Amino acid sequence: MAEAGGPGGPVPGGGSEQRCRARLAAAGRGGAAAAAVLVPLCSVRGRPALLFTLRSRRLGGPHSGDVSFPGGRRDPADGDAVATALRETREELGLEPGAESVWGQLRALPDRQGQMVAPIVANLGPLEALTLRPNPDEVEEVFTLPLDHLLREENQGYTHFRAAGRYAYTLPVFLNGPHRVWGLTAIITELTLELLAPGRYRRKTTRVLARSPPTRPIEGSSA
């Protein structure tokens, strides 16, 4: 994705990639994780973007139909979280990104069930050069959102959550794309934007990461 953002873009390649890799390496991994997701950077017609999936409703369970990044639970044969994320990407999308595409790991975060998930940032390069073969049993749809879209304030919202009938905290949501990005995927998207465009993205929400978020938002709280 070298120079994909153009002059002054959030992911121009070269020094920007080195900065991101160094920051991820310095941050550490935050301990062992039971699952991992790949955070796929790519470019679409020269514009830097993130690639998302819509989980198949055939899966059932609490994550069915959610916007997500490719990923899943760690297998005993996986050497580490990177191996889990790359394997799951291969199983879900038919892609085999090499280890050299991996920039590093964002800090592990809890999902709805409280299991720790490791987000692995990787650069897939131009989408036009990739052959996607989504597994219909796991993936209903694949879509991308340009970083410029995600960085515009009119596409950034929030959802207030409550626990035990009271306001608890606020989490990000990204709007005006093919699907609303919320929950853990939105938190990981926010962390990724902070990594890629620290001068352009400023967090506007309060996160509680020591536990999994309640699944019930306060009605009418997205904005």
PDB file of C-alpha atoms in Angstrom:
ATOM      1  CA  MET A   1       0.000   0.000   0.000  1.00  0.00           C
ATOM      2  CA  ALA A   2       2.975   2.283  -0.474  1.00  0.00           C
ATOM      3  CA  GLU A   3       1.915   5.883  -1.102  1.00  0.00           C
ATOM      4  CA  ALA A   4      -1.731   4.753  -1.118  1.00  0.00           C
ATOM      5  CA  GLY A   5      -2.783   7.777   0.901  1.00  0.00           C
ATOM      6  CA  GLY A   6      -0.898  10.236  -1.252  1.00  0.00           C
ATOM      7  CA  PRO A   7       1.110  13.108   0.239  1.00  0.00           C
ATOM      8  CA  GLY A   8       0.069  13.640   3.835  1.00  0.00           C
ATOM      9  CA  GLY A   9      -2.226  10.605   3.812  1.00  0.00           C
ATOM     10  CA  PRO A  10      -2.669   8.507   6.947  1.00  0.00           C
ATOM     11  CA  VAL A  11      -0.888   5.422   5.523  1.00  0.00           C
ATOM     12  CA  PRO A  12       1.605   6.703   2.939  1.00  0.00           C
ATOM     13  CA  GLY A  13       3.912   3.712   3.427  1.00  0.00           C
ATOM     14  CA  GLY A  14       7.632   3.804   4.059  1.00  0.00           C
ATOM     15  CA  GLY A  15       8.245   5.799   7.228  1.00  0.00           C
ATOM     16  CA  SER A  16       4.603   5.538   8.264  1.00  0.00           C
ATOM     17  CA  GLU A  17       4.722   1.745   8.203  1.00  0.00           C
ATOM     18  CA  GLN A  18       7.957   1.784  10.182  1.00  0.00           C
ATOM     19  CA  ARG A  19       6.400   4.106  12.752  1.00  0.00           C
ATOM     20  CA  CYS A  20       3.367   1.850  13.129  1.00  0.00           C
ATOM     21  CA  ARG A  21       5.471  -1.297  13.417  1.00  0.00           C
ATOM     22  CA  ALA A  22       7.669   0.347  16.050  1.00  0.00           C
ATOM     23  CA  ARG A  23       4.686   1.573  18.038  1.00  0.00           C
ATOM     24  CA  LEU A  24       3.054  -1.861  17.975  1.00  0.00           C
ATOM     25  CA  ALA A  25       6.289  -3.537  19.044  1.00  0.00           C
ATOM     26  CA  ALA A  26       6.741  -1.063  21.899  1.00  0.00           C
ATOM     27  CA  ALA A  27       3.169  -1.463  23.137  1.00  0.00           C
ATOM     28  CA  GLY A  28       3.510  -5.182  23.847  1.00  0.00           C
ATOM     29  CA  ARG A  29       0.834  -7.810  23.431  1.00  0.00           C
ATOM     30  CA  GLY A  30      -0.983  -7.637  26.764  1.00  0.00           C
ATOM     31  CA  GLY A  31      -0.782 -11.316  27.666  1.00  0.00           C
ATOM     32  CA  ALA A  32      -2.189 -14.495  26.158  1.00  0.00           C
ATOM     33  CA  ALA A  33      -5.409 -14.397  24.142  1.00  0.00           C
ATOM     34  CA  ALA A  34      -7.970 -17.111  23.485  1.00  0.00           C
ATOM     35  CA  ALA A  35      -8.795 -15.726  20.032  1.00  0.00           C
ATOM     36  CA  ALA A  36      -7.375 -13.430  17.379  1.00  0.00           C
ATOM     37  CA  VAL A  37      -8.610 -11.327  14.475  1.00  0.00           C
ATOM     38  CA  LEU A  38      -6.793  -9.902  11.482  1.00  0.00           C
ATOM     39  CA  VAL A  39      -7.179  -6.151  10.986  1.00  0.00           C
ATOM     40  CA  PRO A  40      -6.722  -6.028   7.199  1.00  0.00           C
ATOM     41  CA  LEU A  41      -5.311  -2.820   5.772  1.00  0.00           C
ATOM     42  CA  CYS A  42      -5.689  -2.581   2.022  1.00  0.00           C
ATOM     43  CA  SER A  43      -6.098  -0.055  -0.763  1.00  0.00           C
ATOM     44  CA  VAL A  44      -9.046   0.280  -3.118  1.00  0.00           C
ATOM     45  CA  ARG A  45      -8.331   2.177  -6.333  1.00  0.00           C
ATOM     46  CA  GLY A  46      -5.364   3.753  -4.572  1.00  0.00           C
ATOM     47  CA  ARG A  47      -7.287   4.790  -1.438  1.00  0.00           C
ATOM     48  CA  PRO A  48      -6.223   3.261   1.915  1.00  0.00           C
ATOM     49  CA  ALA A  49      -9.043   1.276   3.519  1.00  0.00           C
ATOM     50  CA  LEU A  50      -9.959  -1.350   6.077  1.00  0.00           C
ATOM     51  CA  LEU A  51     -11.563  -4.618   5.039  1.00  0.00           C
ATOM     52  CA  PHE A  52     -14.517  -5.956   7.048  1.00  0.00           C
ATOM     53  CA  THR A  53     -16.692  -9.043   6.902  1.00  0.00           C
ATOM     54  CA  LEU A  54     -20.339  -9.637   7.742  1.00  0.00           C
ATOM     55  CA  ARG A  55     -20.544 -12.900   9.643  1.00  0.00           C
ATOM     56  CA  SER A  56     -22.893 -15.493   8.158  1.00  0.00           C
ATOM     57  CA  ARG A  57     -26.229 -15.997   9.864  1.00  0.00           C
ATOM     58  CA  ARG A  58     -25.668 -19.718   9.363  1.00  0.00           C
ATOM     59  CA  LEU A  59     -23.248 -19.572  12.277  1.00  0.00           C
ATOM     60  CA  GLY A  60     -25.923 -18.811  14.843  1.00  0.00           C
ATOM     61  CA  GLY A  61     -24.903 -17.559  18.255  1.00  0.00           C
ATOM     62  CA  PRO A  62     -24.330 -14.006  19.501  1.00  0.00           C
ATOM     63  CA  HIS A  63     -21.959 -12.964  16.682  1.00  0.00           C
ATOM     64  CA  SER A  64     -24.184 -14.113  13.803  1.00  0.00           C
ATOM     65  CA  GLY A  65     -24.806 -11.299  11.320  1.00  0.00           C
ATOM     66  CA  ASP A  66     -22.298  -8.955  12.977  1.00  0.00           C
ATOM     67  CA  VAL A  67     -19.719  -6.845  11.205  1.00  0.00           C
ATOM     68  CA  SER A  68     -16.322  -8.243  12.123  1.00  0.00           C
ATOM     69  CA  PHE A  69     -12.739  -8.755  11.113  1.00  0.00           C
ATOM     70  CA  PRO A  70     -11.674 -12.252  10.018  1.00  0.00           C
ATOM     71  CA  GLY A  71     -10.712 -14.286  13.060  1.00  0.00           C
ATOM     72  CA  GLY A  72     -11.703 -16.810  15.659  1.00  0.00           C
ATOM     73  CA  ARG A  73     -10.581 -18.983  18.541  1.00  0.00           C
ATOM     74  CA  ARG A  74      -7.010 -20.165  18.850  1.00  0.00           C
ATOM     75  CA  ASP A  75      -6.353 -23.775  17.876  1.00  0.00           C
ATOM     76  CA  PRO A  76      -3.871 -25.897  19.840  1.00  0.00           C
ATOM     77  CA  ALA A  77      -1.731 -26.131  16.686  1.00  0.00           C
ATOM     78  CA  ASP A  78      -1.449 -22.328  16.372  1.00  0.00           C
ATOM     79  CA  GLY A  79       1.946 -21.126  17.488  1.00  0.00           C
ATOM     80  CA  ASP A  80       0.701 -17.690  18.513  1.00  0.00           C
ATOM     81  CA  ALA A  81      -2.012 -15.093  17.898  1.00  0.00           C
ATOM     82  CA  VAL A  82      -0.516 -14.190  14.515  1.00  0.00           C
ATOM     83  CA  ALA A  83      -0.845 -17.819  13.392  1.00  0.00           C
ATOM     84  CA  THR A  84      -4.475 -17.854  14.564  1.00  0.00           C
ATOM     85  CA  ALA A  85      -5.345 -14.654  12.677  1.00  0.00           C
ATOM     86  CA  LEU A  86      -3.650 -15.813   9.468  1.00  0.00           C
ATOM     87  CA  ARG A  87      -5.273 -19.259   9.625  1.00  0.00           C
ATOM     88  CA  GLU A  88      -8.725 -17.817  10.228  1.00  0.00           C
ATOM     89  CA  THR A  89      -8.257 -15.368   7.333  1.00  0.00           C
ATOM     90  CA  ARG A  90      -7.374 -18.275   5.073  1.00  0.00           C
ATOM     91  CA  GLU A  91     -10.410 -20.277   6.231  1.00  0.00           C
ATOM     92  CA  GLU A  92     -12.853 -17.372   5.977  1.00  0.00           C
ATOM     93  CA  LEU A  93     -11.632 -15.478   2.902  1.00  0.00           C
ATOM     94  CA  GLY A  94      -9.362 -17.877   1.039  1.00  0.00           C
ATOM     95  CA  LEU A  95      -6.471 -15.437   1.460  1.00  0.00           C
ATOM     96  CA  GLU A  96      -2.988 -16.422   2.569  1.00  0.00           C
ATOM     97  CA  PRO A  97      -1.187 -13.246   3.623  1.00  0.00           C
ATOM     98  CA  GLY A  98       2.426 -13.926   4.481  1.00  0.00           C
ATOM     99  CA  ALA A  99       4.026 -13.227   7.827  1.00  0.00           C
ATOM    100  CA  GLU A 100       5.839 -10.282   6.211  1.00  0.00           C
ATOM    101  CA  SER A 101       2.487  -8.521   5.779  1.00  0.00           C
ATOM    102  CA  VAL A 102       1.932  -8.448   9.554  1.00  0.00           C
ATOM    103  CA  TRP A 103       2.821  -5.140  11.219  1.00  0.00           C
ATOM    104  CA  GLY A 104       2.160  -6.241  14.789  1.00  0.00           C
ATOM    105  CA  GLN A 105      -0.476  -6.687  17.452  1.00  0.00           C
ATOM    106  CA  LEU A 106      -2.735  -4.166  19.113  1.00  0.00           C
ATOM    107  CA  ARG A 107      -3.449  -4.827  22.763  1.00  0.00           C
ATOM    108  CA  ALA A 108      -5.775  -7.713  23.505  1.00  0.00           C
ATOM    109  CA  LEU A 109      -9.399  -6.818  24.283  1.00  0.00           C
ATOM    110  CA  PRO A 110     -12.322  -8.726  25.850  1.00  0.00           C
ATOM    111  CA  ASP A 111     -15.262  -9.809  23.708  1.00  0.00           C
ATOM    112  CA  ARG A 112     -18.876 -10.158  24.887  1.00  0.00           C
ATOM    113  CA  GLN A 113     -18.116 -13.434  26.637  1.00  0.00           C
ATOM    114  CA  GLY A 114     -15.037 -12.029  28.353  1.00  0.00           C
ATOM    115  CA  GLN A 115     -12.479 -13.993  26.331  1.00  0.00           C
ATOM    116  CA  MET A 116      -9.427 -11.995  25.271  1.00  0.00           C
ATOM    117  CA  VAL A 117      -9.065 -11.275  21.549  1.00  0.00           C
ATOM    118  CA  ALA A 118      -5.747 -10.242  19.970  1.00  0.00           C
ATOM    119  CA  PRO A 119      -6.066  -7.824  16.986  1.00  0.00           C
ATOM    120  CA  ILE A 120      -3.297  -8.432  14.433  1.00  0.00           C
ATOM    121  CA  VAL A 121      -2.645  -5.546  12.017  1.00  0.00           C
ATOM    122  CA  ALA A 122      -1.584  -6.615   8.523  1.00  0.00           C
ATOM    123  CA  ASN A 123      -1.249  -4.909   5.155  1.00  0.00           C
ATOM    124  CA  LEU A 124      -2.860  -6.904   2.335  1.00  0.00           C
ATOM    125  CA  GLY A 125      -1.936  -4.386  -0.375  1.00  0.00           C
ATOM    126  CA  PRO A 126      -4.196  -3.418  -3.298  1.00  0.00           C
ATOM    127  CA  LEU A 127      -7.583  -5.109  -3.133  1.00  0.00           C
ATOM    128  CA  GLU A 128      -7.591  -5.354  -6.925  1.00  0.00           C
ATOM    129  CA  ALA A 129      -4.627  -7.739  -6.726  1.00  0.00           C
ATOM    130  CA  LEU A 130      -6.358 -10.097  -4.274  1.00  0.00           C
ATOM    131  CA  THR A 131      -8.610 -13.057  -5.047  1.00  0.00           C
ATOM    132  CA  LEU A 132     -11.214 -13.327  -2.311  1.00  0.00           C
ATOM    133  CA  ARG A 133     -12.990 -16.642  -1.855  1.00  0.00           C
ATOM    134  CA  PRO A 134     -15.320 -16.079   1.102  1.00  0.00           C
ATOM    135  CA  ASN A 135     -16.523 -19.205   2.891  1.00  0.00           C
ATOM    136  CA  PRO A 136     -20.344 -18.901   2.763  1.00  0.00           C
ATOM    137  CA  ASP A 137     -20.675 -20.900   5.974  1.00  0.00           C
ATOM    138  CA  GLU A 138     -18.768 -18.183   7.839  1.00  0.00           C
ATOM    139  CA  VAL A 139     -18.922 -14.997   5.768  1.00  0.00           C
ATOM    140  CA  GLU A 140     -22.053 -13.434   4.296  1.00  0.00           C
ATOM    141  CA  GLU A 141     -20.397 -10.361   2.793  1.00  0.00           C
ATOM    142  CA  VAL A 142     -17.018  -8.651   2.433  1.00  0.00           C
ATOM    143  CA  PHE A 143     -16.761  -4.858   2.227  1.00  0.00           C
ATOM    144  CA  THR A 144     -14.231  -2.086   2.699  1.00  0.00           C
ATOM    145  CA  LEU A 145     -14.387   1.377   4.228  1.00  0.00           C
ATOM    146  CA  PRO A 146     -11.825   3.988   3.152  1.00  0.00           C
ATOM    147  CA  LEU A 147      -9.798   5.472   5.985  1.00  0.00           C
ATOM    148  CA  ASP A 148     -10.942   8.922   4.845  1.00  0.00           C
ATOM    149  CA  HIS A 149     -14.548   7.792   5.430  1.00  0.00           C
ATOM    150  CA  LEU A 150     -13.762   6.464   8.904  1.00  0.00           C
ATOM    151  CA  LEU A 151     -11.864   9.650   9.810  1.00  0.00           C
ATOM    152  CA  ARG A 152     -14.725  12.011   8.939  1.00  0.00           C
ATOM    153  CA  GLU A 153     -16.619  13.159  12.023  1.00  0.00           C
ATOM    154  CA  GLU A 154     -20.008  12.813  10.358  1.00  0.00           C
ATOM    155  CA  ASN A 155     -19.350   9.062  10.115  1.00  0.00           C
ATOM    156  CA  GLN A 156     -18.317   8.712  13.763  1.00  0.00           C
ATOM    157  CA  GLY A 157     -20.947   8.098  16.406  1.00  0.00           C
ATOM    158  CA  TYR A 158     -21.310   6.520  19.815  1.00  0.00           C
ATOM    159  CA  THR A 159     -23.531   4.148  21.740  1.00  0.00           C
ATOM    160  CA  HIS A 160     -24.233   4.484  25.451  1.00  0.00           C
ATOM    161  CA  PHE A 161     -24.391   1.176  27.318  1.00  0.00           C
ATOM    162  CA  ARG A 162     -26.063   0.436  30.605  1.00  0.00           C
ATOM    163  CA  ALA A 163     -25.653  -2.268  33.193  1.00  0.00           C
ATOM    164  CA  ALA A 164     -28.056  -3.045  36.039  1.00  0.00           C
ATOM    165  CA  GLY A 165     -30.425  -0.418  34.647  1.00  0.00           C
ATOM    166  CA  ARG A 166     -27.897   2.418  34.829  1.00  0.00           C
ATOM    167  CA  TYR A 167     -25.614   4.192  32.378  1.00  0.00           C
ATOM    168  CA  ALA A 168     -22.251   2.403  32.308  1.00  0.00           C
ATOM    169  CA  TYR A 169     -20.105   3.808  29.501  1.00  0.00           C
ATOM    170  CA  THR A 170     -19.912   4.839  25.849  1.00  0.00           C
ATOM    171  CA  LEU A 171     -18.368   2.979  22.921  1.00  0.00           C
ATOM    172  CA  PRO A 172     -17.693   4.082  19.337  1.00  0.00           C
ATOM    173  CA  VAL A 173     -19.785   3.273  16.302  1.00  0.00           C
ATOM    174  CA  PHE A 174     -18.944   4.011  12.660  1.00  0.00           C
ATOM    175  CA  LEU A 175     -21.842   4.999  10.443  1.00  0.00           C
ATOM    176  CA  ASN A 176     -22.893   5.654   6.841  1.00  0.00           C
ATOM    177  CA  GLY A 177     -21.214   2.638   5.286  1.00  0.00           C
ATOM    178  CA  PRO A 178     -22.812  -0.542   3.924  1.00  0.00           C
ATOM    179  CA  HIS A 179     -23.215  -1.732   7.534  1.00  0.00           C
ATOM    180  CA  ARG A 180     -22.891  -0.126  10.950  1.00  0.00           C
ATOM    181  CA  VAL A 181     -19.586  -0.981  12.647  1.00  0.00           C
ATOM    182  CA  TRP A 182     -20.030  -1.305  16.392  1.00  0.00           C
ATOM    183  CA  GLY A 183     -19.052  -3.425  19.401  1.00  0.00           C
ATOM    184  CA  LEU A 184     -15.596  -4.964  19.625  1.00  0.00           C
ATOM    185  CA  THR A 185     -14.993  -4.395  15.904  1.00  0.00           C
ATOM    186  CA  ALA A 186     -15.582  -0.651  16.369  1.00  0.00           C
ATOM    187  CA  ILE A 187     -13.196  -0.549  19.334  1.00  0.00           C
ATOM    188  CA  ILE A 188     -10.500  -2.278  17.267  1.00  0.00           C
ATOM    189  CA  THR A 189     -11.237   0.114  14.372  1.00  0.00           C
ATOM    190  CA  GLU A 190     -10.798   3.046  16.733  1.00  0.00           C
ATOM    191  CA  LEU A 191      -7.462   1.701  18.010  1.00  0.00           C
ATOM    192  CA  THR A 192      -6.349   1.176  14.408  1.00  0.00           C
ATOM    193  CA  LEU A 193      -7.226   4.759  13.456  1.00  0.00           C
ATOM    194  CA  GLU A 194      -5.297   6.019  16.485  1.00  0.00           C
ATOM    195  CA  LEU A 195      -2.324   4.001  15.240  1.00  0.00           C
ATOM    196  CA  LEU A 196      -2.545   5.020  11.580  1.00  0.00           C
ATOM    197  CA  ALA A 197      -3.629   8.646  11.875  1.00  0.00           C
ATOM    198  CA  PRO A 198      -2.717   9.961  15.340  1.00  0.00           C
ATOM    199  CA  GLY A 199      -2.878  13.536  14.123  1.00  0.00           C
ATOM    200  CA  ARG A 200      -6.349  13.184  12.627  1.00  0.00           C
ATOM    201  CA  TYR A 201      -8.283  10.837  14.897  1.00  0.00           C
ATOM    202  CA  ARG A 202      -9.173  11.735  18.465  1.00  0.00           C
ATOM    203  CA  ARG A 203     -11.126   9.360  20.684  1.00  0.00           C
ATOM    204  CA  LYS A 204     -14.396  10.824  21.891  1.00  0.00           C
ATOM    205  CA  THR A 205     -15.616   7.905  23.980  1.00  0.00           C
ATOM    206  CA  THR A 206     -14.895   6.267  27.309  1.00  0.00           C
ATOM    207  CA  ARG A 207     -14.047   2.571  27.143  1.00  0.00           C
ATOM    208  CA  VAL A 208     -14.115  -0.043  29.877  1.00  0.00           C
ATOM    209  CA  LEU A 209     -11.822  -2.838  28.709  1.00  0.00           C
ATOM    210  CA  ALA A 210     -11.429  -4.878  31.895  1.00  0.00           C
ATOM    211  CA  ARG A 211     -14.699  -6.647  31.159  1.00  0.00           C
ATOM    212  CA  SER A 212     -16.842  -7.444  28.185  1.00  0.00           C
ATOM    213  CA  PRO A 213     -19.381  -4.725  27.305  1.00  0.00           C
ATOM    214  CA  PRO A 214     -23.079  -5.226  28.004  1.00  0.00           C
ATOM    215  CA  THR A 215     -24.902  -6.209  24.842  1.00  0.00           C
ATOM    216  CA  ARG A 216     -27.837  -3.889  25.457  1.00  0.00           C
ATOM    217  CA  PRO A 217     -27.399  -0.283  24.304  1.00  0.00           C
ATOM    218  CA  ILE A 218     -29.488   2.549  25.673  1.00  0.00           C
ATOM    219  CA  GLU A 219     -32.279   3.173  23.202  1.00  0.00           C
ATOM    220  CA  GLY A 220     -31.665   6.042  20.818  1.00  0.00           C
ATOM    221  CA  SER A 221     -28.104   6.561  21.949  1.00  0.00           C
ATOM    222  CA  SER A 222     -26.297   6.179  18.617  1.00  0.00           C
ATOM    223  CA  ALA A 223     -25.369   9.492  17.066  1.00  0.00           C
TER     224      ALA A 223
END
